[in-house]
Amino acid sequence: MSPRGVATPDVRERLFAAAERVVERDGAGALTSRSVTTEAGCAKGLLHAHFAGFDEFVAELCLDRFARTAEKARALEGLAGRGTVAGNLDTVVLALFDSGGPAVSGLVMGRPAAALRVREALAGGAPGFAAIEESVAGYLEAERERGRVPAALDTAAAALALVGTSHHLLMTTWPDSPDPRPRVRRLLTALLGA
């Protein structure tokens, strides 16, 4: 436990990672500010010192994980012509399911104030599914120009199908649900004709 008055490095990420571990291990119902700070091994008031409340914490956790995935998606175009198309897309789209993605999304859906904060942030330009979709479409276009995906592929529609399906699975997958990754990989195969 960090002693009182001593700065805690990487507070946000430490708390976010602790929240994910609590949800993964004990379920969404076990997530409280106290369970997060206990899991993080830090002072009980640390969460409230950095966030206006627990709903803001949950919303910021979700937005942070969306932003990380959007960052991976932005890097896709630099991968055009390298590796496999399915492998490159797999890395980005399936990142949504890593680090407790379904559980985190479920947390937001169950907290109206957190859901509102996420919607407002996304509407205000925070990176989310729209940014990921745009990056996937750009990447597929670059790969189509290189002849690595079918010439007839509608890259915008394929990106929408891939990201939309991932969004659907993210919002309908609970901790005890079957792993959604095989379904996403089947969709990739169907879209790419691989």
PDB file of N, CA and C in Angstrom, residues 95-155:
ATOM      1  N   ALA A  95      -8.267  -6.349 -30.235  1.00  0.00           N
ATOM      2  CA  ALA A  95      -7.816  -5.581 -29.072  1.00  0.00           C
ATOM      3  C   ALA A  95      -9.004  -5.070 -28.266  1.00  0.00           C
ATOM      4  N   LEU A  96     -10.147  -4.913 -28.928  1.00  0.00           N
ATOM      5  CA  LEU A  96     -11.355  -4.493 -28.206  1.00  0.00           C
ATOM      6  C   LEU A  96     -11.756  -5.513 -27.150  1.00  0.00           C
ATOM      7  N   PHE A  97     -11.413  -6.770 -27.379  1.00  0.00           N
ATOM      8  CA  PHE A  97     -11.817  -7.825 -26.452  1.00  0.00           C
ATOM      9  C   PHE A  97     -10.758  -8.119 -25.400  1.00  0.00           C
ATOM     10  N   ASP A  98      -9.588  -7.505 -25.543  1.00  0.00           N
ATOM     11  CA  ASP A  98      -8.541  -7.697 -24.555  1.00  0.00           C
ATOM     12  C   ASP A  98      -8.783  -6.782 -23.368  1.00  0.00           C
ATOM     13  N   SER A  99      -8.096  -7.035 -22.316  1.00  0.00           N
ATOM     14  CA  SER A  99      -8.171  -6.228 -21.089  1.00  0.00           C
ATOM     15  C   SER A  99      -9.605  -6.050 -20.610  1.00  0.00           C
ATOM     16  N   GLY A 100     -10.382  -7.099 -20.710  1.00  0.00           N
ATOM     17  CA  GLY A 100     -11.720  -7.034 -20.141  1.00  0.00           C
ATOM     18  C   GLY A 100     -12.684  -6.147 -20.898  1.00  0.00           C
ATOM     19  N   GLY A 101     -12.482  -5.959 -22.191  1.00  0.00           N
ATOM     20  CA  GLY A 101     -13.348  -5.084 -22.984  1.00  0.00           C
ATOM     21  C   GLY A 101     -14.833  -5.317 -22.810  1.00  0.00           C
ATOM     22  N   PRO A 102     -15.314  -6.557 -22.946  1.00  0.00           N
ATOM     23  CA  PRO A 102     -16.748  -6.782 -22.752  1.00  0.00           C
ATOM     24  C   PRO A 102     -17.219  -6.411 -21.349  1.00  0.00           C
ATOM     25  N   ALA A 103     -16.425  -6.730 -20.354  1.00  0.00           N
ATOM     26  CA  ALA A 103     -16.826  -6.411 -18.986  1.00  0.00           C
ATOM     27  C   ALA A 103     -16.850  -4.903 -18.758  1.00  0.00           C
ATOM     28  N   VAL A 104     -15.867  -4.192 -19.314  1.00  0.00           N
ATOM     29  CA  VAL A 104     -15.816  -2.738 -19.154  1.00  0.00           C
ATOM     30  C   VAL A 104     -17.012  -2.095 -19.848  1.00  0.00           C
ATOM     31  N   SER A 105     -17.331  -2.549 -21.040  1.00  0.00           N
ATOM     32  CA  SER A 105     -18.494  -2.012 -21.746  1.00  0.00           C
ATOM     33  C   SER A 105     -19.769  -2.285 -20.974  1.00  0.00           C
ATOM     34  N   GLY A 106     -19.850  -3.478 -20.388  1.00  0.00           N
ATOM     35  CA  GLY A 106     -21.009  -3.811 -19.577  1.00  0.00           C
ATOM     36  C   GLY A 106     -21.136  -2.902 -18.367  1.00  0.00           C
ATOM     37  N   LEU A 107     -20.011  -2.532 -17.788  1.00  0.00           N
ATOM     38  CA  LEU A 107     -20.027  -1.599 -16.656  1.00  0.00           C
ATOM     39  C   LEU A 107     -20.647  -0.273 -17.061  1.00  0.00           C
ATOM     40  N   VAL A 108     -20.248   0.226 -18.212  1.00  0.00           N
ATOM     41  CA  VAL A 108     -20.749   1.514 -18.685  1.00  0.00           C
ATOM     42  C   VAL A 108     -22.239   1.424 -18.958  1.00  0.00           C
ATOM     43  N   MET A 109     -22.658   0.338 -19.608  1.00  0.00           N
ATOM     44  CA  MET A 109     -24.076   0.192 -19.940  1.00  0.00           C
ATOM     45  C   MET A 109     -24.936   0.139 -18.679  1.00  0.00           C
ATOM     46  N   GLY A 110     -24.398  -0.371 -17.590  1.00  0.00           N
ATOM     47  CA  GLY A 110     -25.153  -0.489 -16.356  1.00  0.00           C
ATOM     48  C   GLY A 110     -25.123   0.757 -15.487  1.00  0.00           C
ATOM     49  N   ARG A 111     -24.422   1.786 -15.933  1.00  0.00           N
ATOM     50  CA  ARG A 111     -24.301   3.020 -15.162  1.00  0.00           C
ATOM     51  C   ARG A 111     -24.703   4.181 -16.067  1.00  0.00           C
ATOM     52  N   PRO A 112     -25.948   4.623 -15.997  1.00  0.00           N
ATOM     53  CA  PRO A 112     -26.438   5.661 -16.913  1.00  0.00           C
ATOM     54  C   PRO A 112     -25.576   6.923 -16.964  1.00  0.00           C
ATOM     55  N   ALA A 113     -25.059   7.372 -15.835  1.00  0.00           N
ATOM     56  CA  ALA A 113     -24.235   8.587 -15.845  1.00  0.00           C
ATOM     57  C   ALA A 113     -22.921   8.337 -16.595  1.00  0.00           C
ATOM     58  N   ALA A 114     -22.360   7.145 -16.438  1.00  0.00           N
ATOM     59  CA  ALA A 114     -21.134   6.803 -17.152  1.00  0.00           C
ATOM     60  C   ALA A 114     -21.416   6.675 -18.646  1.00  0.00           C
ATOM     61  N   ALA A 115     -22.544   6.042 -18.997  1.00  0.00           N
ATOM     62  CA  ALA A 115     -22.910   5.899 -20.411  1.00  0.00           C
ATOM     63  C   ALA A 115     -23.104   7.261 -21.060  1.00  0.00           C
ATOM     64  N   LEU A 116     -23.740   8.179 -20.362  1.00  0.00           N
ATOM     65  CA  LEU A 116     -23.931   9.529 -20.890  1.00  0.00           C
ATOM     66  C   LEU A 116     -22.591  10.213 -21.106  1.00  0.00           C
ATOM     67  N   ARG A 117     -21.688  10.083 -20.164  1.00  0.00           N
ATOM     68  CA  ARG A 117     -20.342  10.688 -20.283  1.00  0.00           C
ATOM     69  C   ARG A 117     -19.607  10.119 -21.486  1.00  0.00           C
ATOM     70  N   VAL A 118     -19.712   8.818 -21.712  1.00  0.00           N
ATOM     71  CA  VAL A 118     -19.052   8.196 -22.866  1.00  0.00           C
ATOM     72  C   VAL A 118     -19.678   8.707 -24.158  1.00  0.00           C
ATOM     73  N   ARG A 119     -21.010   8.732 -24.230  1.00  0.00           N
ATOM     74  CA  ARG A 119     -21.684   9.232 -25.442  1.00  0.00           C
ATOM     75  C   ARG A 119     -21.280  10.665 -25.746  1.00  0.00           C
ATOM     76  N   GLU A 120     -21.259  11.503 -24.723  1.00  0.00           N
ATOM     77  CA  GLU A 120     -20.887  12.910 -24.925  1.00  0.00           C
ATOM     78  C   GLU A 120     -19.442  13.036 -25.396  1.00  0.00           C
ATOM     79  N   ALA A 121     -18.559  12.255 -24.832  1.00  0.00           N
ATOM     80  CA  ALA A 121     -17.152  12.301 -25.228  1.00  0.00           C
ATOM     81  C   ALA A 121     -16.984  11.845 -26.673  1.00  0.00           C
ATOM     82  N   LEU A 122     -17.677  10.764 -27.045  1.00  0.00           N
ATOM     83  CA  LEU A 122     -17.581  10.273 -28.425  1.00  0.00           C
ATOM     84  C   LEU A 122     -18.167  11.296 -29.398  1.00  0.00           C
ATOM     85  N   ALA A 123     -19.292  11.901 -29.026  1.00  0.00           N
ATOM     86  CA  ALA A 123     -19.898  12.927 -29.872  1.00  0.00           C
ATOM     87  C   ALA A 123     -18.984  14.141 -29.997  1.00  0.00           C
ATOM     88  N   GLY A 124     -18.178  14.387 -28.974  1.00  0.00           N
ATOM     89  CA  GLY A 124     -17.247  15.513 -28.984  1.00  0.00           C
ATOM     90  C   GLY A 124     -15.931  15.209 -29.673  1.00  0.00           C
ATOM     91  N   GLY A 125     -15.791  14.001 -30.224  1.00  0.00           N
ATOM     92  CA  GLY A 125     -14.587  13.682 -30.990  1.00  0.00           C
ATOM     93  C   GLY A 125     -13.620  12.724 -30.328  1.00  0.00           C
ATOM     94  N   ALA A 126     -13.935  12.235 -29.145  1.00  0.00           N
ATOM     95  CA  ALA A 126     -13.055  11.239 -28.523  1.00  0.00           C
ATOM     96  C   ALA A 126     -12.985  10.016 -29.429  1.00  0.00           C
ATOM     97  N   PRO A 127     -11.815   9.408 -29.547  1.00  0.00           N
ATOM     98  CA  PRO A 127     -11.710   8.253 -30.435  1.00  0.00           C
ATOM     99  C   PRO A 127     -12.530   7.076 -29.921  1.00  0.00           C
ATOM    100  N   GLY A 128     -13.262   6.484 -30.828  1.00  0.00           N
ATOM    101  CA  GLY A 128     -14.091   5.339 -30.494  1.00  0.00           C
ATOM    102  C   GLY A 128     -14.280   4.489 -31.730  1.00  0.00           C
ATOM    103  N   PHE A 129     -15.438   3.891 -31.850  1.00  0.00           N
ATOM    104  CA  PHE A 129     -15.691   2.981 -32.964  1.00  0.00           C
ATOM    105  C   PHE A 129     -15.622   3.666 -34.320  1.00  0.00           C
ATOM    106  N   ALA A 130     -16.071   4.920 -34.426  1.00  0.00           N
ATOM    107  CA  ALA A 130     -16.023   5.621 -35.714  1.00  0.00           C
ATOM    108  C   ALA A 130     -14.577   5.811 -36.169  1.00  0.00           C
ATOM    109  N   ALA A 131     -13.687   6.171 -35.252  1.00  0.00           N
ATOM    110  CA  ALA A 131     -12.276   6.350 -35.601  1.00  0.00           C
ATOM    111  C   ALA A 131     -11.645   5.021 -36.003  1.00  0.00           C
ATOM    112  N   ILE A 132     -12.018   3.957 -35.312  1.00  0.00           N
ATOM    113  CA  ILE A 132     -11.493   2.633 -35.648  1.00  0.00           C
ATOM    114  C   ILE A 132     -11.987   2.219 -37.028  1.00  0.00           C
ATOM    115  N   GLU A 133     -13.272   2.435 -37.288  1.00  0.00           N
ATOM    116  CA  GLU A 133     -13.850   2.093 -38.596  1.00  0.00           C
ATOM    117  C   GLU A 133     -13.141   2.853 -39.719  1.00  0.00           C
ATOM    118  N   GLU A 134     -12.910   4.136 -39.529  1.00  0.00           N
ATOM    119  CA  GLU A 134     -12.234   4.955 -40.542  1.00  0.00           C
ATOM    120  C   GLU A 134     -10.825   4.433 -40.820  1.00  0.00           C
ATOM    121  N   SER A 135     -10.107   4.075 -39.778  1.00  0.00           N
ATOM    122  CA  SER A 135      -8.752   3.550 -39.955  1.00  0.00           C
ATOM    123  C   SER A 135      -8.760   2.202 -40.657  1.00  0.00           C
ATOM    124  N   VAL A 136      -9.710   1.342 -40.301  1.00  0.00           N
ATOM    125  CA  VAL A 136      -9.809   0.030 -40.949  1.00  0.00           C
ATOM    126  C   VAL A 136     -10.123   0.211 -42.431  1.00  0.00           C
ATOM    127  N   ALA A 137     -11.040   1.110 -42.774  1.00  0.00           N
ATOM    128  CA  ALA A 137     -11.378   1.359 -44.179  1.00  0.00           C
ATOM    129  C   ALA A 137     -10.156   1.874 -44.940  1.00  0.00           C
ATOM    130  N   GLY A 138      -9.418   2.805 -44.344  1.00  0.00           N
ATOM    131  CA  GLY A 138      -8.203   3.323 -44.992  1.00  0.00           C
ATOM    132  C   GLY A 138      -7.170   2.241 -45.211  1.00  0.00           C
ATOM    133  N   TYR A 139      -7.018   1.382 -44.218  1.00  0.00           N
ATOM    134  CA  TYR A 139      -6.072   0.281 -44.339  1.00  0.00           C
ATOM    135  C   TYR A 139      -6.500  -0.677 -45.450  1.00  0.00           C
ATOM    136  N   LEU A 140      -7.773  -1.041 -45.480  1.00  0.00           N
ATOM    137  CA  LEU A 140      -8.255  -1.954 -46.520  1.00  0.00           C
ATOM    138  C   LEU A 140      -8.093  -1.347 -47.909  1.00  0.00           C
ATOM    139  N   GLU A 141      -8.302  -0.044 -48.014  1.00  0.00           N
ATOM    140  CA  GLU A 141      -8.096   0.644 -49.300  1.00  0.00           C
ATOM    141  C   GLU A 141      -6.626   0.531 -49.721  1.00  0.00           C
ATOM    142  N   ALA A 142      -5.717   0.750 -48.791  1.00  0.00           N
ATOM    143  CA  ALA A 142      -4.286   0.639 -49.096  1.00  0.00           C
ATOM    144  C   ALA A 142      -3.932  -0.781 -49.514  1.00  0.00           C
ATOM    145  N   GLU A 143      -4.523  -1.761 -48.857  1.00  0.00           N
ATOM    146  CA  GLU A 143      -4.251  -3.155 -49.227  1.00  0.00           C
ATOM    147  C   GLU A 143      -4.893  -3.507 -50.568  1.00  0.00           C
ATOM    148  N   ARG A 144      -6.065  -2.938 -50.871  1.00  0.00           N
ATOM    149  CA  ARG A 144      -6.712  -3.174 -52.163  1.00  0.00           C
ATOM    150  C   ARG A 144      -5.836  -2.621 -53.285  1.00  0.00           C
ATOM    151  N   GLU A 145      -5.253  -1.452 -53.072  1.00  0.00           N
ATOM    152  CA  GLU A 145      -4.355  -0.860 -54.074  1.00  0.00           C
ATOM    153  C   GLU A 145      -3.131  -1.730 -54.315  1.00  0.00           C
ATOM    154  N   ARG A 146      -2.732  -2.501 -53.326  1.00  0.00           N
ATOM    155  CA  ARG A 146      -1.579  -3.390 -53.462  1.00  0.00           C
ATOM    156  C   ARG A 146      -1.980  -4.770 -53.979  1.00  0.00           C
ATOM    157  N   GLY A 147      -3.286  -4.979 -54.180  1.00  0.00           N
ATOM    158  CA  GLY A 147      -3.763  -6.263 -54.676  1.00  0.00           C
ATOM    159  C   GLY A 147      -3.819  -7.351 -53.622  1.00  0.00           C
ATOM    160  N   ARG A 148      -3.798  -6.970 -52.360  1.00  0.00           N
ATOM    161  CA  ARG A 148      -3.797  -7.965 -51.277  1.00  0.00           C
ATOM    162  C   ARG A 148      -5.188  -8.281 -50.751  1.00  0.00           C
ATOM    163  N   VAL A 149      -6.196  -7.549 -51.197  1.00  0.00           N
ATOM    164  CA  VAL A 149      -7.597  -7.875 -50.919  1.00  0.00           C
ATOM    165  C   VAL A 149      -8.321  -7.810 -52.256  1.00  0.00           C
ATOM    166  N   PRO A 150      -9.470  -8.454 -52.360  1.00  0.00           N
ATOM    167  CA  PRO A 150     -10.181  -8.455 -53.642  1.00  0.00           C
ATOM    168  C   PRO A 150     -10.434  -7.032 -54.172  1.00  0.00           C
ATOM    169  N   ALA A 151     -10.239  -6.858 -55.465  1.00  0.00           N
ATOM    170  CA  ALA A 151     -10.432  -5.547 -56.100  1.00  0.00           C
ATOM    171  C   ALA A 151     -11.864  -5.054 -55.936  1.00  0.00           C
ATOM    172  N   ALA A 152     -12.809  -5.965 -55.868  1.00  0.00           N
ATOM    173  CA  ALA A 152     -14.219  -5.581 -55.752  1.00  0.00           C
ATOM    174  C   ALA A 152     -14.641  -5.284 -54.313  1.00  0.00           C
ATOM    175  N   LEU A 153     -13.729  -5.444 -53.359  1.00  0.00           N
ATOM    176  CA  LEU A 153     -14.090  -5.234 -51.953  1.00  0.00           C
ATOM    177  C   LEU A 153     -14.501  -3.777 -51.715  1.00  0.00           C
ATOM    178  N   ASP A 154     -15.683  -3.598 -51.173  1.00  0.00           N
ATOM    179  CA  ASP A 154     -16.140  -2.270 -50.742  1.00  0.00           C
ATOM    180  C   ASP A 154     -15.501  -2.053 -49.367  1.00  0.00           C
ATOM    181  N   THR A 155     -14.424  -1.300 -49.341  1.00  0.00           N
ATOM    182  CA  THR A 155     -13.634  -1.170 -48.114  1.00  0.00           C
ATOM    183  C   THR A 155     -14.423  -0.503 -46.988  1.00  0.00           C
TER     184      THR A 155
END
